[in-house]
Amino acid sequence: MGDYEGIARRAWRRTTWIAIAGFVVGAVFGALFSDGEDALNRCLIILGFGMSIGGLGGAVSLFPATSKLGPSMQWPVRELDKPQRKVVRRAVFSGRLLGEPGSESAHRAFDFARGAAVSLPTARAQFLLLYAGIGGPQLPNLLRDDVWSGGIARGLVTLLVLITIGITIGFGRQLRGTRRYLAAVGRE
């Protein structure tokens, strides 16, 4: 698992700088393209360009890491059938111990929890950056009176925000359950 933690750490360091640089570059382009706009529109254009380039750049930067971290959750349960995998996932994500200490199912659940503790934050960050990159270009259109561009932009941004809130809460619950599981195993 040490190798997976190193992959995640390097990905976080790299992605932080890529997302910040992408946001700055996008903001500069937004400032260049927003001549003649009122202050609010100009601010939304700058923010939209920055979110778009920074978010998409960060999401693309995290893709190799999430691809490498995926097996850390799949490997411990690869030989189990679907109902057994579901039992392991539910036990880990709920924070309840699985099986007797030292049993094969307990070892599998512990390995799955360690992989989830490393890969879930990276997957959540990639998801949030991707949605920022998708929603960013729609920000300047939010204030338009046009039914098509303004209405579609408002609907898309509202949908993205609601989906982001729901999935972020889901990732957070899974991560908290995983950490509770690891803490419970550590106490034994």
PDB file of C-alpha atoms in Angstrom:
ATOM      1  CA  MET A   1       0.000   0.000   0.000  1.00  0.00           C
ATOM      2  CA  GLY A   2       2.958   2.305   0.487  1.00  0.00           C
ATOM      3  CA  ASP A   3       3.378   2.571  -3.266  1.00  0.00           C
ATOM      4  CA  TYR A   4      -0.268   3.593  -3.680  1.00  0.00           C
ATOM      5  CA  GLU A   5       0.108   6.281  -1.024  1.00  0.00           C
ATOM      6  CA  GLY A   6       3.165   7.640  -2.843  1.00  0.00           C
ATOM      7  CA  ILE A   7       1.240   7.714  -6.121  1.00  0.00           C
ATOM      8  CA  ALA A   8      -1.586   9.635  -4.464  1.00  0.00           C
ATOM      9  CA  ARG A   9       0.783  12.106  -2.774  1.00  0.00           C
ATOM     10  CA  ARG A  10       2.638  12.843  -6.007  1.00  0.00           C
ATOM     11  CA  ALA A  11      -0.640  13.234  -7.880  1.00  0.00           C
ATOM     12  CA  TRP A  12      -1.942  15.707  -5.306  1.00  0.00           C
ATOM     13  CA  ARG A  13       1.227  17.797  -5.447  1.00  0.00           C
ATOM     14  CA  ARG A  14       1.286  17.811  -9.248  1.00  0.00           C
ATOM     15  CA  THR A  15      -2.419  18.498  -9.640  1.00  0.00           C
ATOM     16  CA  THR A  16      -2.426  21.384  -7.185  1.00  0.00           C
ATOM     17  CA  TRP A  17       0.098  23.290  -9.282  1.00  0.00           C
ATOM     18  CA  ILE A  18      -1.527  22.328 -12.579  1.00  0.00           C
ATOM     19  CA  ALA A  19      -4.983  23.433 -11.408  1.00  0.00           C
ATOM     20  CA  ILE A  20      -3.668  26.721 -10.001  1.00  0.00           C
ATOM     21  CA  ALA A  21      -1.656  27.448 -13.144  1.00  0.00           C
ATOM     22  CA  GLY A  22      -4.626  26.520 -15.324  1.00  0.00           C
ATOM     23  CA  PHE A  23      -6.890  28.814 -13.326  1.00  0.00           C
ATOM     24  CA  VAL A  24      -4.455  31.714 -13.665  1.00  0.00           C
ATOM     25  CA  VAL A  25      -4.006  31.150 -17.410  1.00  0.00           C
ATOM     26  CA  GLY A  26      -7.768  30.866 -17.843  1.00  0.00           C
ATOM     27  CA  ALA A  27      -8.351  34.017 -15.832  1.00  0.00           C
ATOM     28  CA  VAL A  28      -5.851  35.904 -17.999  1.00  0.00           C
ATOM     29  CA  PHE A  29      -7.590  34.692 -21.164  1.00  0.00           C
ATOM     30  CA  GLY A  30     -10.937  35.604 -19.628  1.00  0.00           C
ATOM     31  CA  ALA A  31      -9.690  39.106 -18.870  1.00  0.00           C
ATOM     32  CA  LEU A  32      -8.452  39.478 -22.449  1.00  0.00           C
ATOM     33  CA  PHE A  33     -11.757  38.309 -23.956  1.00  0.00           C
ATOM     34  CA  SER A  34     -14.062  40.293 -21.674  1.00  0.00           C
ATOM     35  CA  ASP A  35     -13.432  43.811 -22.964  1.00  0.00           C
ATOM     36  CA  GLY A  36     -16.482  46.061 -23.033  1.00  0.00           C
ATOM     37  CA  GLU A  37     -18.531  43.986 -20.571  1.00  0.00           C
ATOM     38  CA  ASP A  38     -20.042  45.270 -17.346  1.00  0.00           C
ATOM     39  CA  ALA A  39     -18.273  44.382 -14.070  1.00  0.00           C
ATOM     40  CA  LEU A  40     -20.405  41.366 -13.141  1.00  0.00           C
ATOM     41  CA  ASN A  41     -20.259  39.842 -16.606  1.00  0.00           C
ATOM     42  CA  ARG A  42     -16.519  40.437 -16.774  1.00  0.00           C
ATOM     43  CA  CYS A  43     -16.056  38.730 -13.401  1.00  0.00           C
ATOM     44  CA  LEU A  44     -18.120  35.721 -14.518  1.00  0.00           C
ATOM     45  CA  ILE A  45     -16.154  35.436 -17.765  1.00  0.00           C
ATOM     46  CA  ILE A  46     -12.833  35.540 -15.924  1.00  0.00           C
ATOM     47  CA  LEU A  47     -14.039  33.038 -13.329  1.00  0.00           C
ATOM     48  CA  GLY A  48     -15.552  30.796 -16.013  1.00  0.00           C
ATOM     49  CA  PHE A  49     -12.387  30.678 -18.105  1.00  0.00           C
ATOM     50  CA  GLY A  50     -10.289  30.032 -15.000  1.00  0.00           C
ATOM     51  CA  MET A  51     -12.557  27.243 -13.747  1.00  0.00           C
ATOM     52  CA  SER A  52     -12.673  25.675 -17.175  1.00  0.00           C
ATOM     53  CA  ILE A  53      -8.942  25.489 -17.835  1.00  0.00           C
ATOM     54  CA  GLY A  54      -7.949  24.869 -14.211  1.00  0.00           C
ATOM     55  CA  GLY A  55     -10.654  22.260 -13.598  1.00  0.00           C
ATOM     56  CA  LEU A  56     -10.114  20.303 -16.786  1.00  0.00           C
ATOM     57  CA  GLY A  57      -6.325  20.514 -16.439  1.00  0.00           C
ATOM     58  CA  GLY A  58      -6.506  19.213 -12.876  1.00  0.00           C
ATOM     59  CA  ALA A  59      -8.929  16.434 -13.788  1.00  0.00           C
ATOM     60  CA  VAL A  60      -6.722  15.277 -16.652  1.00  0.00           C
ATOM     61  CA  SER A  61      -3.707  15.448 -14.353  1.00  0.00           C
ATOM     62  CA  LEU A  62      -5.404  13.120 -11.835  1.00  0.00           C
ATOM     63  CA  PHE A  63      -6.502  10.581 -14.456  1.00  0.00           C
ATOM     64  CA  PRO A  64      -3.262   8.526 -14.466  1.00  0.00           C
ATOM     65  CA  ALA A  65      -3.260   8.415 -10.660  1.00  0.00           C
ATOM     66  CA  THR A  66      -6.870   7.262 -10.405  1.00  0.00           C
ATOM     67  CA  SER A  67      -6.146   4.617 -13.032  1.00  0.00           C
ATOM     68  CA  LYS A  68      -3.224   3.335 -10.970  1.00  0.00           C
ATOM     69  CA  LEU A  69      -5.106   3.542  -7.661  1.00  0.00           C
ATOM     70  CA  GLY A  70      -8.185   1.674  -8.907  1.00  0.00           C
ATOM     71  CA  PRO A  71      -6.601  -1.766  -8.453  1.00  0.00           C
ATOM     72  CA  SER A  72      -5.903  -0.973  -4.788  1.00  0.00           C
ATOM     73  CA  MET A  73      -9.635  -1.396  -4.175  1.00  0.00           C
ATOM     74  CA  GLN A  74     -10.212  -4.165  -6.723  1.00  0.00           C
ATOM     75  CA  TRP A  75      -7.301  -6.433  -5.876  1.00  0.00           C
ATOM     76  CA  PRO A  76      -8.407  -7.566  -2.376  1.00  0.00           C
ATOM     77  CA  VAL A  77     -11.863  -8.646  -3.580  1.00  0.00           C
ATOM     78  CA  ARG A  78     -11.013  -9.864  -7.084  1.00  0.00           C
ATOM     79  CA  GLU A  79     -11.596 -13.555  -6.312  1.00  0.00           C
ATOM     80  CA  LEU A  80     -14.924 -13.024  -4.540  1.00  0.00           C
ATOM     81  CA  ASP A  81     -18.276 -13.318  -6.237  1.00  0.00           C
ATOM     82  CA  LYS A  82     -20.577 -10.288  -6.465  1.00  0.00           C
ATOM     83  CA  PRO A  83     -22.550 -10.842  -3.219  1.00  0.00           C
ATOM     84  CA  GLN A  84     -19.343 -11.338  -1.233  1.00  0.00           C
ATOM     85  CA  ARG A  85     -17.814  -8.179  -2.724  1.00  0.00           C
ATOM     86  CA  LYS A  86     -20.947  -6.290  -1.764  1.00  0.00           C
ATOM     87  CA  VAL A  87     -20.651  -7.553   1.840  1.00  0.00           C
ATOM     88  CA  VAL A  88     -17.041  -6.361   2.027  1.00  0.00           C
ATOM     89  CA  ARG A  89     -17.905  -2.964   0.558  1.00  0.00           C
ATOM     90  CA  ARG A  90     -20.850  -2.452   2.903  1.00  0.00           C
ATOM     91  CA  ALA A  91     -18.838  -3.466   5.960  1.00  0.00           C
ATOM     92  CA  VAL A  92     -15.958  -1.153   5.126  1.00  0.00           C
ATOM     93  CA  PHE A  93     -18.071   1.834   4.065  1.00  0.00           C
ATOM     94  CA  SER A  94     -20.280   1.508   7.142  1.00  0.00           C
ATOM     95  CA  GLY A  95     -17.287   1.188   9.466  1.00  0.00           C
ATOM     96  CA  ARG A  96     -18.347  -2.212  10.890  1.00  0.00           C
ATOM     97  CA  LEU A  97     -15.773  -4.956  11.322  1.00  0.00           C
ATOM     98  CA  LEU A  98     -16.157  -7.980   9.091  1.00  0.00           C
ATOM     99  CA  GLY A  99     -15.526 -11.481  10.376  1.00  0.00           C
ATOM    100  CA  GLU A 100     -13.287 -12.651  13.168  1.00  0.00           C
ATOM    101  CA  PRO A 101      -9.935 -10.870  13.564  1.00  0.00           C
ATOM    102  CA  GLY A 102      -7.313 -12.734  11.571  1.00  0.00           C
ATOM    103  CA  SER A 103      -9.796 -14.411   9.217  1.00  0.00           C
ATOM    104  CA  GLU A 104      -9.472 -14.220   5.451  1.00  0.00           C
ATOM    105  CA  SER A 105     -12.540 -11.983   5.133  1.00  0.00           C
ATOM    106  CA  ALA A 106     -11.110  -9.612   7.759  1.00  0.00           C
ATOM    107  CA  HIS A 107      -7.809  -9.413   5.844  1.00  0.00           C
ATOM    108  CA  ARG A 108      -9.625  -8.756   2.568  1.00  0.00           C
ATOM    109  CA  ALA A 109     -11.779  -6.055   4.144  1.00  0.00           C
ATOM    110  CA  PHE A 110      -8.719  -4.411   5.727  1.00  0.00           C
ATOM    111  CA  ASP A 111      -6.856  -4.368   2.401  1.00  0.00           C
ATOM    112  CA  PHE A 112      -9.952  -3.022   0.663  1.00  0.00           C
ATOM    113  CA  ALA A 113     -10.273  -0.290   3.315  1.00  0.00           C
ATOM    114  CA  ARG A 114      -6.625   0.729   2.946  1.00  0.00           C
ATOM    115  CA  GLY A 115      -7.075   0.980  -0.828  1.00  0.00           C
ATOM    116  CA  ALA A 116     -10.292   2.961  -0.437  1.00  0.00           C
ATOM    117  CA  ALA A 117      -8.673   5.356   2.037  1.00  0.00           C
ATOM    118  CA  VAL A 118      -6.059   6.193  -0.602  1.00  0.00           C
ATOM    119  CA  SER A 119      -8.135   6.163  -3.793  1.00  0.00           C
ATOM    120  CA  LEU A 120     -11.444   7.746  -2.713  1.00  0.00           C
ATOM    121  CA  PRO A 121     -10.034  11.239  -1.995  1.00  0.00           C
ATOM    122  CA  THR A 122      -8.256  11.243  -5.353  1.00  0.00           C
ATOM    123  CA  ALA A 123     -11.392  10.138  -7.193  1.00  0.00           C
ATOM    124  CA  ARG A 124     -13.458  12.794  -5.395  1.00  0.00           C
ATOM    125  CA  ALA A 125     -10.937  15.516  -6.315  1.00  0.00           C
ATOM    126  CA  GLN A 126     -10.938  14.411  -9.949  1.00  0.00           C
ATOM    127  CA  PHE A 127     -14.731  14.471 -10.000  1.00  0.00           C
ATOM    128  CA  LEU A 128     -14.905  17.974  -8.491  1.00  0.00           C
ATOM    129  CA  LEU A 129     -12.275  19.346 -10.859  1.00  0.00           C
ATOM    130  CA  LEU A 130     -14.036  17.812 -13.850  1.00  0.00           C
ATOM    131  CA  TYR A 131     -17.364  19.347 -12.889  1.00  0.00           C
ATOM    132  CA  ALA A 132     -15.701  22.732 -12.298  1.00  0.00           C
ATOM    133  CA  GLY A 133     -14.222  22.443 -15.779  1.00  0.00           C
ATOM    134  CA  ILE A 134     -17.605  21.584 -17.279  1.00  0.00           C
ATOM    135  CA  GLY A 135     -19.563  24.251 -15.412  1.00  0.00           C
ATOM    136  CA  GLY A 136     -17.015  27.045 -15.808  1.00  0.00           C
ATOM    137  CA  PRO A 137     -17.808  27.931 -19.431  1.00  0.00           C
ATOM    138  CA  GLN A 138     -21.499  28.257 -18.540  1.00  0.00           C
ATOM    139  CA  LEU A 139     -20.984  30.986 -15.921  1.00  0.00           C
ATOM    140  CA  PRO A 140     -21.002  33.949 -18.360  1.00  0.00           C
ATOM    141  CA  ASN A 141     -24.308  32.728 -19.815  1.00  0.00           C
ATOM    142  CA  LEU A 142     -26.114  32.704 -16.463  1.00  0.00           C
ATOM    143  CA  LEU A 143     -27.101  36.378 -16.704  1.00  0.00           C
ATOM    144  CA  ARG A 144     -28.363  36.318 -20.298  1.00  0.00           C
ATOM    145  CA  ASP A 145     -32.033  36.982 -20.939  1.00  0.00           C
ATOM    146  CA  ASP A 146     -32.058  34.682 -23.950  1.00  0.00           C
ATOM    147  CA  VAL A 147     -34.228  31.658 -23.236  1.00  0.00           C
ATOM    148  CA  TRP A 148     -31.921  29.220 -24.972  1.00  0.00           C
ATOM    149  CA  SER A 149     -28.420  30.144 -23.874  1.00  0.00           C
ATOM    150  CA  GLY A 150     -29.417  31.615 -20.500  1.00  0.00           C
ATOM    151  CA  GLY A 151     -31.999  28.988 -19.636  1.00  0.00           C
ATOM    152  CA  ILE A 152     -29.863  26.054 -20.686  1.00  0.00           C
ATOM    153  CA  ALA A 153     -26.871  27.467 -18.805  1.00  0.00           C
ATOM    154  CA  ARG A 154     -28.933  27.958 -15.630  1.00  0.00           C
ATOM    155  CA  GLY A 155     -30.344  24.449 -15.907  1.00  0.00           C
ATOM    156  CA  LEU A 156     -26.956  22.875 -16.572  1.00  0.00           C
ATOM    157  CA  VAL A 157     -25.208  24.720 -13.735  1.00  0.00           C
ATOM    158  CA  THR A 158     -28.053  23.898 -11.328  1.00  0.00           C
ATOM    159  CA  LEU A 159     -27.913  20.245 -12.333  1.00  0.00           C
ATOM    160  CA  LEU A 160     -24.115  20.136 -11.991  1.00  0.00           C
ATOM    161  CA  VAL A 161     -24.261  21.750  -8.540  1.00  0.00           C
ATOM    162  CA  LEU A 162     -26.943  19.344  -7.301  1.00  0.00           C
ATOM    163  CA  ILE A 163     -25.128  16.284  -8.651  1.00  0.00           C
ATOM    164  CA  THR A 164     -21.850  17.544  -7.210  1.00  0.00           C
ATOM    165  CA  ILE A 165     -23.383  18.034  -3.767  1.00  0.00           C
ATOM    166  CA  GLY A 166     -24.962  14.565  -3.803  1.00  0.00           C
ATOM    167  CA  ILE A 167     -21.908  12.701  -5.007  1.00  0.00           C
ATOM    168  CA  THR A 168     -19.568  14.634  -2.718  1.00  0.00           C
ATOM    169  CA  ILE A 169     -21.736  13.684   0.255  1.00  0.00           C
ATOM    170  CA  GLY A 170     -21.644  10.056  -0.904  1.00  0.00           C
ATOM    171  CA  PHE A 171     -17.851  10.079  -1.260  1.00  0.00           C
ATOM    172  CA  GLY A 172     -17.568  11.717   2.160  1.00  0.00           C
ATOM    173  CA  ARG A 173     -19.702   9.041   3.831  1.00  0.00           C
ATOM    174  CA  GLN A 174     -17.708   6.262   2.221  1.00  0.00           C
ATOM    175  CA  LEU A 175     -14.436   7.863   3.251  1.00  0.00           C
ATOM    176  CA  ARG A 176     -15.575   8.420   6.850  1.00  0.00           C
ATOM    177  CA  GLY A 177     -16.769   4.811   7.056  1.00  0.00           C
ATOM    178  CA  THR A 178     -13.467   3.596   5.661  1.00  0.00           C
ATOM    179  CA  ARG A 179     -11.513   5.601   8.223  1.00  0.00           C
ATOM    180  CA  ARG A 180     -13.767   4.323  11.040  1.00  0.00           C
ATOM    181  CA  TYR A 181     -13.140   0.775   9.823  1.00  0.00           C
ATOM    182  CA  LEU A 182      -9.377   1.281   9.771  1.00  0.00           C
ATOM    183  CA  ALA A 183      -9.505   2.845  13.254  1.00  0.00           C
ATOM    184  CA  ALA A 184     -11.581  -0.090  14.571  1.00  0.00           C
ATOM    185  CA  VAL A 185      -9.121  -2.593  13.118  1.00  0.00           C
ATOM    186  CA  GLY A 186      -6.242  -0.629  14.644  1.00  0.00           C
ATOM    187  CA  ARG A 187      -7.843  -0.858  18.116  1.00  0.00           C
ATOM    188  CA  GLU A 188      -7.926  -4.660  18.010  1.00  0.00           C
TER     189      GLU A 188
END
